[in-house]
CSV table of C-alpha atoms in Angstrom, one decimal:
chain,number,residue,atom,x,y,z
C,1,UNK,CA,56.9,-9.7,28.6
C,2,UNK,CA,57.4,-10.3,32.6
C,3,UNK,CA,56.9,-6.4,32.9
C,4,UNK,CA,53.5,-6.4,30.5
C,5,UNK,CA,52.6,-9.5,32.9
C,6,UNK,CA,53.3,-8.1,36.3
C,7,UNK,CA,51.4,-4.8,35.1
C,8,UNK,CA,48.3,-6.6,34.3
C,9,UNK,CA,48.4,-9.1,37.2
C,10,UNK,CA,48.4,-5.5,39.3
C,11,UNK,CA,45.1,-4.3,37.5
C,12,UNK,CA,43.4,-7.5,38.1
C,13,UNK,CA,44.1,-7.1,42.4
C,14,UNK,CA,46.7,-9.6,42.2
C,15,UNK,CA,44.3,-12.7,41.9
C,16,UNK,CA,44.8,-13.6,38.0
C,17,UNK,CA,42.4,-16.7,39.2
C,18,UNK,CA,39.7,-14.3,40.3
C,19,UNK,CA,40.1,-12.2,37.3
C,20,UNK,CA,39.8,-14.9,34.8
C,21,UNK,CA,36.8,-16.0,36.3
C,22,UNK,CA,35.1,-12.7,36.4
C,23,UNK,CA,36.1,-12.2,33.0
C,24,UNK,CA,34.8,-15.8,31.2
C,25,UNK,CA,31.7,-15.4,32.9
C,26,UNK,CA,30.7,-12.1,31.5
C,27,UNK,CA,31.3,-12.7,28.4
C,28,UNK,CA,28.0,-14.1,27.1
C,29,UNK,CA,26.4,-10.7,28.2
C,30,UNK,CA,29.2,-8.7,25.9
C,31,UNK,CA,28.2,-10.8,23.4
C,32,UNK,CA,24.7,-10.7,23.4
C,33,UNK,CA,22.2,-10.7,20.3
C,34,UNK,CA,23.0,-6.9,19.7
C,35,UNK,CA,26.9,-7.4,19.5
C,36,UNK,CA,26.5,-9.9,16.7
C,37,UNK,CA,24.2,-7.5,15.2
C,38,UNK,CA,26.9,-4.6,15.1
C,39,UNK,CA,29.5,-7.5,14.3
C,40,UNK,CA,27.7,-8.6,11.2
C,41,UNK,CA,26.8,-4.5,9.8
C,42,UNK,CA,30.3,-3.7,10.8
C,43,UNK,CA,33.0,-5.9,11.0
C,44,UNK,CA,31.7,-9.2,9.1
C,45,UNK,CA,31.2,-7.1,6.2
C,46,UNK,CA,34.9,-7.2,5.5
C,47,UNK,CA,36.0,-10.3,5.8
C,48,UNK,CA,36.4,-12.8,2.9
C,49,UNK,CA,36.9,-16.2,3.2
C,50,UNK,CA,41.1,-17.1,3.7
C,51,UNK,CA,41.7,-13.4,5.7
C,52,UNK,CA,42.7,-13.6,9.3
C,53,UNK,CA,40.7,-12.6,11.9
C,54,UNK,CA,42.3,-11.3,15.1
C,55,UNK,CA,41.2,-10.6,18.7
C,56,UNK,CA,43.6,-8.8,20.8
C,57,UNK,CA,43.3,-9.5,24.6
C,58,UNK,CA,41.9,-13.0,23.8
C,59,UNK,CA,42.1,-14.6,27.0
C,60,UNK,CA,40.9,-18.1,27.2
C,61,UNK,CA,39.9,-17.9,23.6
C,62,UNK,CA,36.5,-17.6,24.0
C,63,UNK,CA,35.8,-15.0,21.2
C,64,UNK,CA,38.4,-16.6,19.2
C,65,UNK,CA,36.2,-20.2,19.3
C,66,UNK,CA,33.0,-18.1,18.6
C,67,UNK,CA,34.7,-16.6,15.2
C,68,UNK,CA,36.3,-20.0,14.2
C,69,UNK,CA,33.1,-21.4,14.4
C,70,UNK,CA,31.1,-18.5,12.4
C,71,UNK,CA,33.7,-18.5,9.9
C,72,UNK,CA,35.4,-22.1,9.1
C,73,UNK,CA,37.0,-20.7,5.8
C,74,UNK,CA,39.4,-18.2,8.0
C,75,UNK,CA,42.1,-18.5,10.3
C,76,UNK,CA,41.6,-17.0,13.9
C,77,UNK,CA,44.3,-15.6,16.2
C,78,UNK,CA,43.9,-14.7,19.6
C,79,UNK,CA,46.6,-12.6,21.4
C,80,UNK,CA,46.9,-13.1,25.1
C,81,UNK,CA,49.7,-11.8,28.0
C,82,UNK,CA,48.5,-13.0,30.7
C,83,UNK,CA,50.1,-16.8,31.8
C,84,UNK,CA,46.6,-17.3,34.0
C,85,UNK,CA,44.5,-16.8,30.8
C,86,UNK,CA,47.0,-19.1,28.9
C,87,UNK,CA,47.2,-21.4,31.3
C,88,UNK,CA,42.9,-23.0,30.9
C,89,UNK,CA,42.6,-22.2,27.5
C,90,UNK,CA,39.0,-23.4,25.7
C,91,UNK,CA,39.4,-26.3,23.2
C,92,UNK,CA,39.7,-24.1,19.8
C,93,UNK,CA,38.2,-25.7,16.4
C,94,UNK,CA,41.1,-26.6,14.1
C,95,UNK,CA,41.2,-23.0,12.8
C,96,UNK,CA,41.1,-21.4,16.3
C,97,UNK,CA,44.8,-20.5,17.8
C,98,UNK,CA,46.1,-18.5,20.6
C,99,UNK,CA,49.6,-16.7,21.1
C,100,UNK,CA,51.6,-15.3,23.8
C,101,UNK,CA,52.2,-12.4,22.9
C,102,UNK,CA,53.4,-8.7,24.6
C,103,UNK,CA,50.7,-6.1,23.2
C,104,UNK,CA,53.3,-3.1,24.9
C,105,UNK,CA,54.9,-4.2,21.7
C,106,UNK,CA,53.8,-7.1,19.4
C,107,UNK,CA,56.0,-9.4,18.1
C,108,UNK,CA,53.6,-11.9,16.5
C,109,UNK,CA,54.5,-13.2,13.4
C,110,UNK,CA,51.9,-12.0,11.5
C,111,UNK,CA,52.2,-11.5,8.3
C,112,UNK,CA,51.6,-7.6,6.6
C,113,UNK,CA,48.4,-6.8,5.1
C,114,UNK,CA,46.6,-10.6,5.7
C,115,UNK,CA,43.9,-9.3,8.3
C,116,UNK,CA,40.5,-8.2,7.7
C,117,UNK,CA,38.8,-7.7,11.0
C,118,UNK,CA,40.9,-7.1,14.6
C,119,UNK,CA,38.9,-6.4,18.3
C,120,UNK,CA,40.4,-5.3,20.9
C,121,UNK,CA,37.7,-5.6,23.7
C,122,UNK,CA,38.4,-4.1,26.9
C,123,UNK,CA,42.0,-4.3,26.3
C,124,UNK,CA,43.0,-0.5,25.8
C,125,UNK,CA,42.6,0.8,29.1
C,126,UNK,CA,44.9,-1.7,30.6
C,127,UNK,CA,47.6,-0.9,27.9
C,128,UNK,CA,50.3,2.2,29.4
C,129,UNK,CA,50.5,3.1,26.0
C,130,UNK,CA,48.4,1.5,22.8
C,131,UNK,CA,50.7,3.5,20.1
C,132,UNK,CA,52.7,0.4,19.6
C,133,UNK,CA,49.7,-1.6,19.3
C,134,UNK,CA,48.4,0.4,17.0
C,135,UNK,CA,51.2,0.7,14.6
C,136,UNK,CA,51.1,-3.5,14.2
C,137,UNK,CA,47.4,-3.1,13.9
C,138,UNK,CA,47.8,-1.0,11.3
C,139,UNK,CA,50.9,-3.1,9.4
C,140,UNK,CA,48.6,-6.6,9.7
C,141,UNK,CA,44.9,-4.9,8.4
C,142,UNK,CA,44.5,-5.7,5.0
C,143,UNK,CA,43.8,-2.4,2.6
C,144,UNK,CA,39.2,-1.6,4.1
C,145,UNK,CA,40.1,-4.4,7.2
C,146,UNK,CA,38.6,-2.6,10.0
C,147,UNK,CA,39.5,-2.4,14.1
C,148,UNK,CA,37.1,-2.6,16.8
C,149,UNK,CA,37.4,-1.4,20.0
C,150,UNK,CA,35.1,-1.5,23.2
C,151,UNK,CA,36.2,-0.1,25.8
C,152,UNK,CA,36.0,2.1,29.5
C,153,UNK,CA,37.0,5.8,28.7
C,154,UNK,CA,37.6,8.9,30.9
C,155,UNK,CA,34.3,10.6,32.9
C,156,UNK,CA,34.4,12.4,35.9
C,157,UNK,CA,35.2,11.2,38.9
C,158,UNK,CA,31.3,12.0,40.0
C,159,UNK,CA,29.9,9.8,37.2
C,160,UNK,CA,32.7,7.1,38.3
C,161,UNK,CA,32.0,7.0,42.0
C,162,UNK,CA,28.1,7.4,41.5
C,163,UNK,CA,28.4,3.9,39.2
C,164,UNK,CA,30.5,2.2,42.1
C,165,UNK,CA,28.1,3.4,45.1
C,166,UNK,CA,24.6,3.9,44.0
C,167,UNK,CA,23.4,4.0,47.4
C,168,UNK,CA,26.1,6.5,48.3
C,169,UNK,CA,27.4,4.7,51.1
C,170,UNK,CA,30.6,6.0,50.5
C,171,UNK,CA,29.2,9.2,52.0
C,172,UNK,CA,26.9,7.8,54.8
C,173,UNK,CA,28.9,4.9,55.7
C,174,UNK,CA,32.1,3.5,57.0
C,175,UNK,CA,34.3,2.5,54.5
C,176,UNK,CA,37.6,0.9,55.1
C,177,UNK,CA,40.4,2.6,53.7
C,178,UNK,CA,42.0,-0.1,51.6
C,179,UNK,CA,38.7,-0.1,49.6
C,180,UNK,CA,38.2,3.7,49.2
C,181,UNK,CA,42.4,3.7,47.8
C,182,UNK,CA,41.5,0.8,45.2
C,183,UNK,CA,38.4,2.5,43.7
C,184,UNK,CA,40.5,5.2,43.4
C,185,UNK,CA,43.6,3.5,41.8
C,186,UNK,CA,41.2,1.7,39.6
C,187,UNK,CA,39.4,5.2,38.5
C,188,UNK,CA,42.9,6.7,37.5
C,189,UNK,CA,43.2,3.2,35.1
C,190,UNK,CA,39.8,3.3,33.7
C,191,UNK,CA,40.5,7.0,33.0
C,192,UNK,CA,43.8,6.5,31.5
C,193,UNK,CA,42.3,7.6,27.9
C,194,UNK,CA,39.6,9.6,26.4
C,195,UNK,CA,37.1,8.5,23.8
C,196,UNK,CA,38.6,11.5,21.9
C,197,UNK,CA,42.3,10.2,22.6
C,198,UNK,CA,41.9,7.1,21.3
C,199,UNK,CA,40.6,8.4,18.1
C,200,UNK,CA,43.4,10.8,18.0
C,201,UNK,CA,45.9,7.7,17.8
C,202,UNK,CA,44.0,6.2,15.6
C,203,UNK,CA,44.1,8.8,13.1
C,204,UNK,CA,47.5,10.1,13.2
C,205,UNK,CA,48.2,6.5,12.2
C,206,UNK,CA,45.8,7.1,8.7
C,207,UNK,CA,42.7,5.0,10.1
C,208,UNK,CA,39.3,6.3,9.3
C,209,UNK,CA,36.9,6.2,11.7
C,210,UNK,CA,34.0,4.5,10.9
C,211,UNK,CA,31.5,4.6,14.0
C,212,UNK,CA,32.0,6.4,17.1
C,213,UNK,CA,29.3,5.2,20.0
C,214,UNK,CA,29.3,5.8,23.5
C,215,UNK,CA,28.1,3.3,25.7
C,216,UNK,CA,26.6,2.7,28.9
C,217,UNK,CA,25.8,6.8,29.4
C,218,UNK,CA,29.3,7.2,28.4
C,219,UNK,CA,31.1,4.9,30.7
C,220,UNK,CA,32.3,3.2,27.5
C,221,UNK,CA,32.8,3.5,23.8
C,222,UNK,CA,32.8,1.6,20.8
C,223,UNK,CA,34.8,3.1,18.0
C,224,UNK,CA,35.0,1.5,14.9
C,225,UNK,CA,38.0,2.4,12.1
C,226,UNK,CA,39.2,1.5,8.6
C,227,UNK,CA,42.4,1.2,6.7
């Protein structure tokens, strides 16, 4: 666990504070009117009342309260590393919980084939190696539960540094060194995995993919599969 937390205190720049308040304060615009949409054709479809629900990554719970709320009839499990996440969680309806938990390799006492729906959103980039992952994801889903994850994928480095300096002052400016080296450090984490990689997982494991999107002119993916 100390390792799993020391790695992901490193992607966040070292300030877990900063991160978790960049973090919280997107999340309404993730989860905007088109999110529930997609939720409801593709996830909510699947669940029946009693099955967990799971969100991997959880952070301060704030998916975790928005599914306790939508479905009172079903227990909801966030997973969550990180001790500055865990450390303000959001006051959770009685069905809302969060775990510490190592997503390197889950422990959670969760029990086989009692989960109908699992997100992992923005999680799988951060993750030296989601196989492990994958394998409990695949032990907890229930027999049709589906896994959802959104997520930054491999594009080339053009594409990256064209997002990150629109006005191209990288090229017609002074930059300071320590801030050229971290874009750079943080394009080789963003591009630890292809779209195509993850699905390649995912498959080898016996998921079926049920919805491949890219996102934001292919800075991102959603990727939708079933057991």
């Amino acid at each position: 666990m100390e390792k799993t937390q020391a790695q992901i205190l490193k992607h966040h720049g070292g300030d877990g504070e900063h991160a978790r308040q960049m973090i919280t304060s997107t999340y309404e615009s993730r989860h905007d009117n088109d999110f529930w949409e997609f939720w409801n054709a593709q996830m909510g479809t699947v669940i029946d009342k009693q099955d967990v629900l799971l969100d991997l990554g959880a952070g301060i719970g704030q998916f975790v309260k928005d599914l306790a709320l939508r479905y009172p009839h079903n227990r909801v499990l966030g997973i969550e590393a990180a001790p500055y996440m865990l450390s303000a969680p959001l006051a959770l309806p009685d069905n809302g919980h969060l775990i510490e938990d190592d997503l390197n390799q889950p422990q959670a006492n969760i029990a086989v084939e009692s989960v109908a729906v699992v997100m992992a959103n923005m999680l799988v980039h951060e993750l030296p190696q989601p196989v492990l992952m994958f394998k409990a994801v695949y032990q907890w889903l229930k027999p049709g539960g589906r896994f959802c994850i959104i997520d930054l994928v491999r594009q080339p480095l053009e594409n990256y540094l064209t997002h990150k300096y629109p006005q191209k002052t990288l090229w017609n400016q002074a930059v300071e060194r320590d801030e050229v080296e971290d874009v750079f450090d943080h394009f080789l984490e963003h591009n630890r995995y292809h779209a195509d990689d993850i699905v390649f997982m995912l498959r080898s494991l016996g998921f079926k993919v049920v919805e491949n999107t890219p996102l934001r002119d292919g800075r991102f993916v959603r990727i939708v599969v079933q057991k």
